[in-house]
mmCIF file of C-alpha atoms in Angstrom:
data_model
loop_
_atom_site.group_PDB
_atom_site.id
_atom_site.type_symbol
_atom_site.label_atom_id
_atom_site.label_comp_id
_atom_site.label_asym_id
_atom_site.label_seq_id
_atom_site.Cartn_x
_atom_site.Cartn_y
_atom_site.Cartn_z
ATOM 1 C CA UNK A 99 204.332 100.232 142.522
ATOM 2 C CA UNK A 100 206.613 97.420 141.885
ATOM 3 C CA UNK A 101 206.403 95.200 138.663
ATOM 4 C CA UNK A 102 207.591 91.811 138.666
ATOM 5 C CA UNK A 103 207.690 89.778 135.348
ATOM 6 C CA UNK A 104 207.008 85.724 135.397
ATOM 7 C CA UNK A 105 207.643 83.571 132.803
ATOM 8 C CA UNK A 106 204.638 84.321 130.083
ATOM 9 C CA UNK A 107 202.234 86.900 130.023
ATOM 10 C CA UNK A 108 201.922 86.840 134.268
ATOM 11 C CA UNK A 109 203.140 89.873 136.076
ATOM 12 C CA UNK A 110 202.960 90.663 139.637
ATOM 13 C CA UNK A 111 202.518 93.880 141.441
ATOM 14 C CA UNK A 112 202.779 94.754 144.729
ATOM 15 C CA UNK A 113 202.354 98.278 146.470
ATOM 16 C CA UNK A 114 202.554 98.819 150.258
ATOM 17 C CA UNK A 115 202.011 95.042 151.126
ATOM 18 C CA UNK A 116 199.299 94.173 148.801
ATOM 19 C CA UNK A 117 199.848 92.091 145.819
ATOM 20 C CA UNK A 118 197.754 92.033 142.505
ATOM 21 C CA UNK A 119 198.510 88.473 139.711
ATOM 22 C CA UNK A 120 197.576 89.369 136.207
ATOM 23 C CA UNK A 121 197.814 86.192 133.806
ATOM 24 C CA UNK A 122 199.362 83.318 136.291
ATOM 25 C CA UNK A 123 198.763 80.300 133.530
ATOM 26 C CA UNK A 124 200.217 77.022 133.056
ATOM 27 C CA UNK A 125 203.396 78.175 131.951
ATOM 28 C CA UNK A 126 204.106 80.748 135.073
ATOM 29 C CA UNK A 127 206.200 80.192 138.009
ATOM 30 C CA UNK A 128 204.066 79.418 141.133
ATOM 31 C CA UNK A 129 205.721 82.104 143.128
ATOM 32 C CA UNK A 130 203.856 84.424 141.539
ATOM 33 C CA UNK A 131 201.151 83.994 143.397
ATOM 34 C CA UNK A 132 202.605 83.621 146.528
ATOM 35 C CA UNK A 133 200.757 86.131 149.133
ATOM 36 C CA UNK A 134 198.717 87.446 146.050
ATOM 37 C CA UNK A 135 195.418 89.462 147.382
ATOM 38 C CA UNK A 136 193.540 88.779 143.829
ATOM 39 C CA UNK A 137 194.015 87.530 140.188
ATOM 40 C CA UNK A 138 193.179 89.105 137.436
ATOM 41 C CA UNK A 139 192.359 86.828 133.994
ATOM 42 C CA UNK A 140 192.484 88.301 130.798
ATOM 43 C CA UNK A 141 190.962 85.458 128.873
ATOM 44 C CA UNK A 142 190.341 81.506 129.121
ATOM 45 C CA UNK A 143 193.735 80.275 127.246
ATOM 46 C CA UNK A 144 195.420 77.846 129.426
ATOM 47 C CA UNK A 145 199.114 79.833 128.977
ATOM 48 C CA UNK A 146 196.980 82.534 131.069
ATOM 49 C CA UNK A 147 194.809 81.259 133.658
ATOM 50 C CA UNK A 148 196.053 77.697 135.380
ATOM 51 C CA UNK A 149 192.806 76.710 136.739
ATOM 52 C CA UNK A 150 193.958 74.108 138.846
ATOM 53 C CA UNK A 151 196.581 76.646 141.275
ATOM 54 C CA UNK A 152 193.792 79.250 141.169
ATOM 55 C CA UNK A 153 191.486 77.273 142.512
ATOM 56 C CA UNK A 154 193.008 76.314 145.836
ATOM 57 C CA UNK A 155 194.448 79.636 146.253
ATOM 58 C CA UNK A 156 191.313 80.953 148.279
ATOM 59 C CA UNK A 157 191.678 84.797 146.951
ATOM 60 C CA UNK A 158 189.469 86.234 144.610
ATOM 61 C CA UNK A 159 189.832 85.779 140.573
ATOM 62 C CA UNK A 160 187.811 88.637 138.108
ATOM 63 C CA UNK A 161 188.037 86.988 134.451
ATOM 64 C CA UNK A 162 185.922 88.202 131.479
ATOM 65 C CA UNK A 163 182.125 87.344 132.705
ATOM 66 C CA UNK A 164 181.427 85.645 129.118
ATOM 67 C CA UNK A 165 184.967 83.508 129.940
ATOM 68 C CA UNK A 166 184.908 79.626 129.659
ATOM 69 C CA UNK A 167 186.625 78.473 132.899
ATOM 70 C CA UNK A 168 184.893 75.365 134.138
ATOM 71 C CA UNK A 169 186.382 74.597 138.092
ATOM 72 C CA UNK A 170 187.024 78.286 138.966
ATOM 73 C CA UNK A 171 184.898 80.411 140.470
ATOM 74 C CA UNK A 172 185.350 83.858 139.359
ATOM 75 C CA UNK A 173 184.079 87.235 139.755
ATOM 76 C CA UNK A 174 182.701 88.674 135.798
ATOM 77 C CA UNK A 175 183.709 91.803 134.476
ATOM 78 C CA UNK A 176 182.557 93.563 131.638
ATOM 79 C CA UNK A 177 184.247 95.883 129.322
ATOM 80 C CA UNK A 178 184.155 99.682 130.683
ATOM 81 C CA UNK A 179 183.417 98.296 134.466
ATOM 82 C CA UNK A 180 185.699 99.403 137.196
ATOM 83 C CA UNK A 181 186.376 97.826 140.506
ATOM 84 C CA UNK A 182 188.619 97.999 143.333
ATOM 85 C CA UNK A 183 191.266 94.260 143.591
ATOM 86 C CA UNK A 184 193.563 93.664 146.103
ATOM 87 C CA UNK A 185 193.431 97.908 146.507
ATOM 88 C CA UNK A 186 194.190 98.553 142.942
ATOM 89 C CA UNK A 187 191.706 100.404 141.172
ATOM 90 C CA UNK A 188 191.010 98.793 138.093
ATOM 91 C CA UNK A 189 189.294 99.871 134.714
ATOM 92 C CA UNK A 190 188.655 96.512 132.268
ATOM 93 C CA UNK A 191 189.117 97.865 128.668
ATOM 94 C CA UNK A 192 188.648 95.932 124.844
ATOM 95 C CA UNK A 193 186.337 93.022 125.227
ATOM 96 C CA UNK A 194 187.621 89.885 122.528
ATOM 97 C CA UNK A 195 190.465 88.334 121.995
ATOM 98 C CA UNK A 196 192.742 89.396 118.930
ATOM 99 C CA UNK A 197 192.075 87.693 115.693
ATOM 100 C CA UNK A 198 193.360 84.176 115.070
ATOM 101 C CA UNK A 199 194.418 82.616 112.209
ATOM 102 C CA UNK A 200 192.090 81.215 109.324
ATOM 103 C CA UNK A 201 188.552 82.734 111.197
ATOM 104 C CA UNK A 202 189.606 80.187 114.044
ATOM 105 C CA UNK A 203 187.253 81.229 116.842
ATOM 106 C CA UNK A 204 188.464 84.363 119.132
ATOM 107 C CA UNK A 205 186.705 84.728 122.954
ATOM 108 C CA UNK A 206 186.519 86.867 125.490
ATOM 109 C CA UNK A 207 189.830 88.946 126.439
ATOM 110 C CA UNK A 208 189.717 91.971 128.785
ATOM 111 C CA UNK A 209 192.711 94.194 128.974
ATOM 112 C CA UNK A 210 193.163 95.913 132.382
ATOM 113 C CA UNK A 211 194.748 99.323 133.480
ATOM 114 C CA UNK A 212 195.819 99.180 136.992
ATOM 115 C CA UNK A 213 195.661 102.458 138.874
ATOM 116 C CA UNK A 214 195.640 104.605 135.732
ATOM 117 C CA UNK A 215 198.962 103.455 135.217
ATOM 118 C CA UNK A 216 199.803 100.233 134.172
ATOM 119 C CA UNK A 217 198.058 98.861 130.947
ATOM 120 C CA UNK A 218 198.164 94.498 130.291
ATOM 121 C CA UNK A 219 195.801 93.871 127.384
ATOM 122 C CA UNK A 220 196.089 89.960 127.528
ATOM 123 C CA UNK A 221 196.087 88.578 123.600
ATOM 124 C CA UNK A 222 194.419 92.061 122.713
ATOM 125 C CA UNK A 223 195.797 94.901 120.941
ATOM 126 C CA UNK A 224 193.099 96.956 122.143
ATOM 127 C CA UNK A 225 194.414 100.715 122.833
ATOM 128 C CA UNK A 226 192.571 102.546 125.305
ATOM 129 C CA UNK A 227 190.876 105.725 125.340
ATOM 130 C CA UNK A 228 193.174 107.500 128.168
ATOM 131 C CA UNK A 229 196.936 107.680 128.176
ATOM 132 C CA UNK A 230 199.652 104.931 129.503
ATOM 133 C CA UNK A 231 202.277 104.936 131.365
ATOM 134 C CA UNK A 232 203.689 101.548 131.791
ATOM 135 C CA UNK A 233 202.329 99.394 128.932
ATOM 136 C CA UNK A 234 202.928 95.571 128.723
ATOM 137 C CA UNK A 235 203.150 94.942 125.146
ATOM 138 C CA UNK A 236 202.539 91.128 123.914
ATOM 139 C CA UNK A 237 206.171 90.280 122.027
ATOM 140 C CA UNK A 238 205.096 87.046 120.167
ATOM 141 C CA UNK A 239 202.153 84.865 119.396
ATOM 142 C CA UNK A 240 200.524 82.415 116.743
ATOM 143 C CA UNK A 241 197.773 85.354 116.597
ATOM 144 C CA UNK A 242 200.192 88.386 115.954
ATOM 145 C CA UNK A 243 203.041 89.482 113.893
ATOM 146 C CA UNK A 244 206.311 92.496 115.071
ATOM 147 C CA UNK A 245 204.917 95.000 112.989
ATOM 148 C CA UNK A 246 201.335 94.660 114.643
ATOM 149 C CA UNK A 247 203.355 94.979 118.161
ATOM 150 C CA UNK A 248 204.959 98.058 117.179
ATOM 151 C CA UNK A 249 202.377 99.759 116.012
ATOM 152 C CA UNK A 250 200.613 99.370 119.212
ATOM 153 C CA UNK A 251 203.029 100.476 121.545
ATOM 154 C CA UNK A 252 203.605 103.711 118.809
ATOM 155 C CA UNK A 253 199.273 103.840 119.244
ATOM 156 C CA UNK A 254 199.214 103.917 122.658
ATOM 157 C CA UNK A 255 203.011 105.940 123.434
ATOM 158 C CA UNK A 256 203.550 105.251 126.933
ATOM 159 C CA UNK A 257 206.330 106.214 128.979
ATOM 160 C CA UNK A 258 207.573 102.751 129.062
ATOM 161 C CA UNK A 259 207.176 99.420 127.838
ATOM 162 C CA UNK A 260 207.806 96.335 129.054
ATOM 163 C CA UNK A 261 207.744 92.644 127.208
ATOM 164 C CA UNK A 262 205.358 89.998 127.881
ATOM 165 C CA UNK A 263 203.785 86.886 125.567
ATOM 166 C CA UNK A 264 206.857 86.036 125.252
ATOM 167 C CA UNK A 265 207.339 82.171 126.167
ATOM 168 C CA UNK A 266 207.415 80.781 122.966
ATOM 169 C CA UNK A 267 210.734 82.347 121.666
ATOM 170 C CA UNK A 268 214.229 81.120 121.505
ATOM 171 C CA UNK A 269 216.882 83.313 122.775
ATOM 172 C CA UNK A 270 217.624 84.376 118.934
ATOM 173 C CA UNK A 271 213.997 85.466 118.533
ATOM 174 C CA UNK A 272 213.995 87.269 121.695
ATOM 175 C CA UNK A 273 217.247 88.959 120.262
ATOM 176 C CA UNK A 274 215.538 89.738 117.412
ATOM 177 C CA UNK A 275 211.960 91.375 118.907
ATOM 178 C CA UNK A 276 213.990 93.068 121.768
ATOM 179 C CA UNK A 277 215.910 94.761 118.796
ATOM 180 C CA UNK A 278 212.716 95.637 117.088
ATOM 181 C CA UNK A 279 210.582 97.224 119.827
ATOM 182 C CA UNK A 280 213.823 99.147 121.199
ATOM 183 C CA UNK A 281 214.374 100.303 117.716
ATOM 184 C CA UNK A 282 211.053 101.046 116.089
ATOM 185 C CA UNK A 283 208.723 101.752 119.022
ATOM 186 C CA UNK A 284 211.188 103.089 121.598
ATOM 187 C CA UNK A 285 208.967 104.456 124.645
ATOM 188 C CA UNK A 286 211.244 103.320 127.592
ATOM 189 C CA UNK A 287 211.354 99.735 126.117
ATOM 190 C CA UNK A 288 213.015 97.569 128.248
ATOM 191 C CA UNK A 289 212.789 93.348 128.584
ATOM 192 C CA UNK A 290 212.652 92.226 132.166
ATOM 193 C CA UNK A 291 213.740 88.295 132.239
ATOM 194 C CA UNK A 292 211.115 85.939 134.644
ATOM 195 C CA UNK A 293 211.888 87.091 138.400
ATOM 196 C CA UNK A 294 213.060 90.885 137.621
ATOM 197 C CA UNK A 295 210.912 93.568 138.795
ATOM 198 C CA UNK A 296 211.467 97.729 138.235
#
């Protein structure tokens, strides 16, 4: 399986000709989605769902079934459901969206592991029952602090990890987190700029 990182919290993958968007929002390159099969939505936040590119994009979208996304039609999913998208099996895990600041109000977030392999838990730091291989750990966001992110990459210990929720910080920031997850929670970190794959 190939992973491709966009700008954000979108990543692309793509095994023997089918491709499978998690997380193409309003900040994420529109090549992502180019020849995508299906989208997957973690949640309603604009920076991870752009309504208005999914909806002419004719392919099929699963989002959280208690989601808010007015002008897309999507497919609900509920926490412990699995399904089949684009030929990825997938297994929605978690359910609400991590906690926000000052009891601001949370909503629905599914994480999703692809193929028993690759975990994306949207704005969650949900850890899953079974084990991870590839995990795609949220770097930064108004919800979260480092020391939350490294403790759930050393919770879940996959093989590798990989950087995403990560469009709000500068390049000294980045520095600074890269340093931190490669230090502190070291399985197979790695950053992948927009546009690289592994």
């Amino acid at each position: 399986m190939q992973i491709v990182k966009y700008t954000h919290a979108c990543v692309r993958l793509e095994h023997d000709g089918r491709v499978l968007v998690i997380d193409p929002g309003t900040w994420s390159e529109p090549a992502a989605l180019a020849g995508a099969d299906a989208v997957l939505v973690t949640h309603e936040h604009a920076d991870h769902v752009d309504v208005l590119r999914l909806a002419g994009l004719g392919v099929p979208v699963y989002a959280p079934a208690e989601a808010n996304i007015p002008r897309l039609e999507v497919t609900g999913v509920s926490s412990g459901e699995e399904f089949t998208a684009a030929g990825f099996r997938i297994r929605a895990v978690g359910g609400r969206h991590a906690v926000i600041y000052g009891g601001q109000p949370d909503c629905a977030n599914l994480g999703y592991v692809i193929d028993e392999a690759v975990y994306h838990p949207g704005d969650s730091l949900h850890v899953p029952e079974q084990p991870i291989e590839t995990l795609l750990v949220p770097a930064q966001g108004s919800w979260m602090k480092m020391a939350e992110a490294i403790d759930f990459v050393k919770a879940i210990k996959p093989q590798r990890t990989f950087a995403i929720h990560d469009a709000q910080i500068n390049d000294r920031g980045l520095s600074s987190v890269n340093g931190w997850l490669a230090e502190e929670a070291d399985y197979g970190y790695r950053y992948l700029m927009p546009g690289q794959s592994l």
